[in-house]
Each structure stands twice: as structure tokens, then as C-alpha cells.
Short mmCIF file of C-alpha atoms in Angstrom, two decimals:
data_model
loop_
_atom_site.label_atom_id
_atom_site.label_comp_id
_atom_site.label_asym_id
_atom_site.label_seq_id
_atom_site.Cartn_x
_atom_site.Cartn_y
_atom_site.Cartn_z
CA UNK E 1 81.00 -2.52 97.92
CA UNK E 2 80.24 -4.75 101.07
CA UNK E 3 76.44 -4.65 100.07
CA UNK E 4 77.12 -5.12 96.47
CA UNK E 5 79.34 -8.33 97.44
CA UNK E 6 76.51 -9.26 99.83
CA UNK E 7 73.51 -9.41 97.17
CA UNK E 8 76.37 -11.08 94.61
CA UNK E 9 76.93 -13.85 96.85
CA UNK E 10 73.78 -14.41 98.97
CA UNK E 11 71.22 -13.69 96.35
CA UNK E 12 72.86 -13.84 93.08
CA UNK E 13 69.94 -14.21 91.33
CA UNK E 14 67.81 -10.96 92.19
CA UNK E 15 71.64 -9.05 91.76
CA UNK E 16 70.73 -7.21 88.42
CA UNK E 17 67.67 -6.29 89.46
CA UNK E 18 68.78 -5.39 93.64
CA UNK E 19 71.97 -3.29 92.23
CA UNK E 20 70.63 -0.96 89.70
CA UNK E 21 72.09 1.94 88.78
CA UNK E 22 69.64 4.22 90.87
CA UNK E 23 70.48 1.99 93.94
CA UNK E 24 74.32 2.69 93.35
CA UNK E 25 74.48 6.12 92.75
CA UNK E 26 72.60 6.27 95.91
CA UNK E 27 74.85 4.89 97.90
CA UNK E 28 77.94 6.55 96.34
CA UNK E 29 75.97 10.02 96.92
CA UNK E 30 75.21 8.73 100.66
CA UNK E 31 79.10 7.96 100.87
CA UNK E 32 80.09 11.53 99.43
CA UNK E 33 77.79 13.53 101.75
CA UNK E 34 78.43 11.86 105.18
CA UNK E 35 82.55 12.49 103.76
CA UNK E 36 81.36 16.24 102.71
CA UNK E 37 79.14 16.46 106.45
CA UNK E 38 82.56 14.82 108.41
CA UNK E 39 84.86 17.30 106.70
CA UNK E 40 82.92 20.17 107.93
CA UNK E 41 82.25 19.34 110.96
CA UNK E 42 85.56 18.84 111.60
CA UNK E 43 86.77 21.86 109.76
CA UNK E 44 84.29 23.81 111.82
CA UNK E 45 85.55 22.45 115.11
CA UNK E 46 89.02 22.87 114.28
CA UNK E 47 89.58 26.41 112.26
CA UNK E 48 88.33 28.77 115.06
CA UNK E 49 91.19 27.33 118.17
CA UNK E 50 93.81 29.65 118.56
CA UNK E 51 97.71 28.72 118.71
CA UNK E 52 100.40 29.59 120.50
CA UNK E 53 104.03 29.68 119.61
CA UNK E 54 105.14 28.12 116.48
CA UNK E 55 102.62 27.56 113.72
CA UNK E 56 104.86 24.16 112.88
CA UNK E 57 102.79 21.24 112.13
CA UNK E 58 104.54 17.98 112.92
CA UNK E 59 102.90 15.68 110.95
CA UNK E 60 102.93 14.39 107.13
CA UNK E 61 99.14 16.01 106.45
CA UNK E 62 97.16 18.19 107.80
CA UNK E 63 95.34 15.75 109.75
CA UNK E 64 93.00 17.20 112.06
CA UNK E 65 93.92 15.80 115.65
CA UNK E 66 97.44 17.41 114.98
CA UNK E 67 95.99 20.81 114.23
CA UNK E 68 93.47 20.45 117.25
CA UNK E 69 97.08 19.69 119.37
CA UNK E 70 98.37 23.38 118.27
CA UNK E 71 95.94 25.11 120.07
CA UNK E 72 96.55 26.81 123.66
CA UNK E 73 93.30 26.32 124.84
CA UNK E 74 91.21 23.49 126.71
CA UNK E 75 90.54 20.79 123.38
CA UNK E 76 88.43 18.53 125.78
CA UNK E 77 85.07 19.73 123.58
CA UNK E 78 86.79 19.51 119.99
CA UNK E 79 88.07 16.27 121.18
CA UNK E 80 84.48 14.73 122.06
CA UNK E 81 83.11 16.00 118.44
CA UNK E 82 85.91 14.39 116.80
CA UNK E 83 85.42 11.18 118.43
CA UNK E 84 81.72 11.72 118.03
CA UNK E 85 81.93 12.27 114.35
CA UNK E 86 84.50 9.55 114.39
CA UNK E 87 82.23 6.94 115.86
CA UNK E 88 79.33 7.64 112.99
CA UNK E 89 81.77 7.86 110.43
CA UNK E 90 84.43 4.89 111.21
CA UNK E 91 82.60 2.74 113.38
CA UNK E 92 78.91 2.18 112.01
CA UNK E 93 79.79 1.73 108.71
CA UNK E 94 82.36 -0.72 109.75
CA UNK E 95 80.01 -2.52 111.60
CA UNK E 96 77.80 -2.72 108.96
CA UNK E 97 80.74 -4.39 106.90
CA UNK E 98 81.31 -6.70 109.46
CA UNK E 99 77.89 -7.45 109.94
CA UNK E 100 77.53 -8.39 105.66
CA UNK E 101 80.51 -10.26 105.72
CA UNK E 102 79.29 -12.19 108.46
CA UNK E 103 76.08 -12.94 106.60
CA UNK E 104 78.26 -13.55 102.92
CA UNK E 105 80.63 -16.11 105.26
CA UNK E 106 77.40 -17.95 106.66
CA UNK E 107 75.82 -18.40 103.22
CA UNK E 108 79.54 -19.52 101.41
CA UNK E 109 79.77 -21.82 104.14
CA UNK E 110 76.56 -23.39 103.36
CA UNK E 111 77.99 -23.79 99.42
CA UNK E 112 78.38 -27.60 98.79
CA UNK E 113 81.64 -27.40 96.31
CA UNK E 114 84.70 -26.30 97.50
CA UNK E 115 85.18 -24.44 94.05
CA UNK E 116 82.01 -22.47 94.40
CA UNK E 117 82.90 -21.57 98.03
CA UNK E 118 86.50 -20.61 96.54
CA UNK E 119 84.79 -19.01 93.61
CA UNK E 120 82.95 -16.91 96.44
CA UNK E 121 85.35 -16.21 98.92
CA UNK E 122 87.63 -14.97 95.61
CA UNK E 123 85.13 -12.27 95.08
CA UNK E 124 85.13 -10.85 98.80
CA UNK E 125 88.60 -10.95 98.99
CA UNK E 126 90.00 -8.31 97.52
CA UNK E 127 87.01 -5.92 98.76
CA UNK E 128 87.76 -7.18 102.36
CA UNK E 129 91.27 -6.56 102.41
CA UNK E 130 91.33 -3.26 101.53
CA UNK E 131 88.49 -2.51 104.26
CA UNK E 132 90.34 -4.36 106.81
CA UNK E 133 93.29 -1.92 106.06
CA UNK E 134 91.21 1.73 105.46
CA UNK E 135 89.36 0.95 108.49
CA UNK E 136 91.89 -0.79 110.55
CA UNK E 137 94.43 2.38 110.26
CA UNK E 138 91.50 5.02 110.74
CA UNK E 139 90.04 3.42 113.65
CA UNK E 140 93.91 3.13 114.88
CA UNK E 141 94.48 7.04 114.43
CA UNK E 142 90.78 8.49 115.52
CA UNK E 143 89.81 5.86 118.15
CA UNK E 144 92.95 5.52 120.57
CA UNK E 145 93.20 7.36 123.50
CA UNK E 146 95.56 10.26 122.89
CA UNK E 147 98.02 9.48 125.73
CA UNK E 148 98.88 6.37 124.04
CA UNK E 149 99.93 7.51 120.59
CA UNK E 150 103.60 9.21 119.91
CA UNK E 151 103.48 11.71 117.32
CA UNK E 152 106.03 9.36 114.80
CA UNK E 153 103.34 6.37 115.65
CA UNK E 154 101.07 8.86 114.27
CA UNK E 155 102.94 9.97 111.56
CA UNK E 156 102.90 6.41 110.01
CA UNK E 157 99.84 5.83 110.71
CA UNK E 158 98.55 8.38 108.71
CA UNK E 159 100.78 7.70 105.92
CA UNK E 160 99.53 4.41 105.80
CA UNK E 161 96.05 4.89 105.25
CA UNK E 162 96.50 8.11 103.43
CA UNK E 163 99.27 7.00 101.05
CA UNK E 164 99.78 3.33 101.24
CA UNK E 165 96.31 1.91 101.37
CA UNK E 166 95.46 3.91 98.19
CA UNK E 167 98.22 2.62 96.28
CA UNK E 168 97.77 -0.63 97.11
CA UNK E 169 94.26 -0.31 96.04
CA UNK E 170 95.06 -0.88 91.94
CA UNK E 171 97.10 -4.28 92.96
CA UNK E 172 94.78 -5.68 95.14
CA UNK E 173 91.81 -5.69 92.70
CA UNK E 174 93.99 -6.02 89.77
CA UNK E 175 94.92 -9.44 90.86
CA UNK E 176 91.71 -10.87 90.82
CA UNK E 177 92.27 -10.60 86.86
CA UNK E 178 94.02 -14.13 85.40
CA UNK E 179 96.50 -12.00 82.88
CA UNK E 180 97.47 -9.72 85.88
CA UNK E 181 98.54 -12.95 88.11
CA UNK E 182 99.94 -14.62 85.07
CA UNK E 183 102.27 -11.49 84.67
CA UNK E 184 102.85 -10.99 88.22
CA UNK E 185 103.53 -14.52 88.36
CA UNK E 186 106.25 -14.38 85.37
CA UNK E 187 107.84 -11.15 86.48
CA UNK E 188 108.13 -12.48 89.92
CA UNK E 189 109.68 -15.84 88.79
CA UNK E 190 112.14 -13.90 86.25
CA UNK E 191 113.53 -11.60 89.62
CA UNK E 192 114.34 -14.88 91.40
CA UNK E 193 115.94 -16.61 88.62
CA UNK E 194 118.00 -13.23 88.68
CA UNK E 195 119.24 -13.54 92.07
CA UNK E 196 120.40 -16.99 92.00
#
């Protein structure tokens, strides 16, 4: 999405022919298999560490730092992986974000009209804000030193990103569509005229 908004707004003319359909299954097969190659790894690291004591997870999902903190053994190695795989996974892709969003902000700023800069801002918007928070709670769960993090911080946390994010997901990019404003707009207006 970050790449498609990049060629959208800083070369909108070459954008049908940049963005083909060979170019997005592409990426969406690239996204699938570093998600597939992640999961295993992780699976891998985690499935073989013996427990002790009560098999009681204390979390909302079966995230994997909270089954790697069941195990009665030194972590220290499934720990480095996770942050390893964490670092490819969260962190270069997020910089790449960063780093087209920098570029799209840098050619909107160079847009003469403030409507065209709105117009392009408008379409980053809702893209942006759900990266800022998918990315923003993973990197807050995977990337934080573990003596810093309760297991009720991580608890919401993880139900942020995992439930809250997602559901959020439909709004966000449903309100770039006029009817869906208009009829937010009207139910919203209709619930304070209620209260008063």
C-alpha cells in the first residue's frame, strides 16, 4: 500500500502502467511468504522448550513471547531469534514506509494548490493511520526490553493490534467515501440532538 500510494502521488502518470497486476500480486505474495517464513521460524523456536508447572497461559492469544515465558529453561537464544526475526519483519518494512512517506510528503509539499495537496494528503491518510497503529503496537510488544513490560501491559497490547486495529480497519478506509461521512455525519448529529 505505501508503494502503491507512493507511485499515485509522486508519479501519477506512469501509475497504470508502474502498478500492474503482475507487480501487485508480487508484492502481496512477498508479504504472505515473509508472514508464512516469520510464523515458522517462530513456531520452530518456540514448540520444542519444555515447561514446568502449570500449562496456564496468561495472555488473550497465543502470542509467542508468552509461550517462550512458560518454559524452565535458559530463553536467552529463542529470545535473540525472536528479536532477530522481529527486526526483518517489523522494522525494515517500517522503515521502508517511513522512508515513502517521506518521499510522498516532499513531493505534496511541492503541490502549488492547497486542494491538490489536500486532495493528496486525503489519499495517504487513511493508509498511514492504520500503519502507524499495526506497526506502532507490534514494535511496542516485540521490540521492548522484557523487564519493562507487565504481563496486563501486554495483554492490551496485544489486543490492540490483534483485535482493535483490524476492526478499525473497515472505518478508517470507509471514510474516505463521501456517502460514508455524510452518514456518519447524520448519525452522529442525530445522537447529540438525542442527548440534549
Amino acid at each position: 500500500m505505501a508503494y502503491d500510494r507512493y507511485v499515485a502521488v509522486c508519479d501519477p502518470l506512469c501509475y497504470a502502467a508502474v502498478m500492474g497486476p503482475r507487480l501487485c500480486a508480487g508484492l502481496a505474495a512477498v508479504s504472505w511468504l515473509v508472514g508464512l517464513a516469520n510464523a515458522a521460524v517462530e513456531t520452530a523456536v518456540t514448540v520444542r522448550l519444555p515447561t514446568c508447572g502449570r500449562h496456564v497461559l496468561n495472555h488473550v492469544a497465543c502470542e509467542t513471547l508468552a509461550l517462550v515465558r512458560l518454559a524452565c529453561v535458559d530463553v536467552t537464544l529463542n529470545q535473540a531469534v525472536i528479536v532477530a526475526s522481529s527486526v526483518l519483519v517489523l522494522l525494515a518494512p517500517c522503515c521502508l514506509v517511513a522512508l515513502s512517506y517521506a518521499r510522498i510528503v516532499a513531493a505534496v509539499l511541492r503541490i502549488r494548490s492547497s486542494g491538490g495537496r489536500r486532495k493528496a494528503f486525503g489519499t495517504c491518510a487513511s493508509h498511514l493511520t492504520v500503519v502507524s497503529m499495526s506497526y506502532g503496537m507490534a514494535l511496542v510488544t516485540y521490540m521492548q526490553p522484557r523487564s519493562t513490560a507487565s504481563a496486563e501491559q501486554d495483554k492490551v497490547v496485544v489486543l490492540f493490534y490483534a483485535v482493535v486495529t483490524p476492526m478499525l480497519n473497515p472505518l478508517i478506509y470507509s471514510l474516505r467515501n463521501k456517502e460514508i461521512k455524510a452518514a456518519l455525519t447524520r448519525v452522529l448529529a442525530r445522537s447529540s440532538e438525542s442527548k440534549r
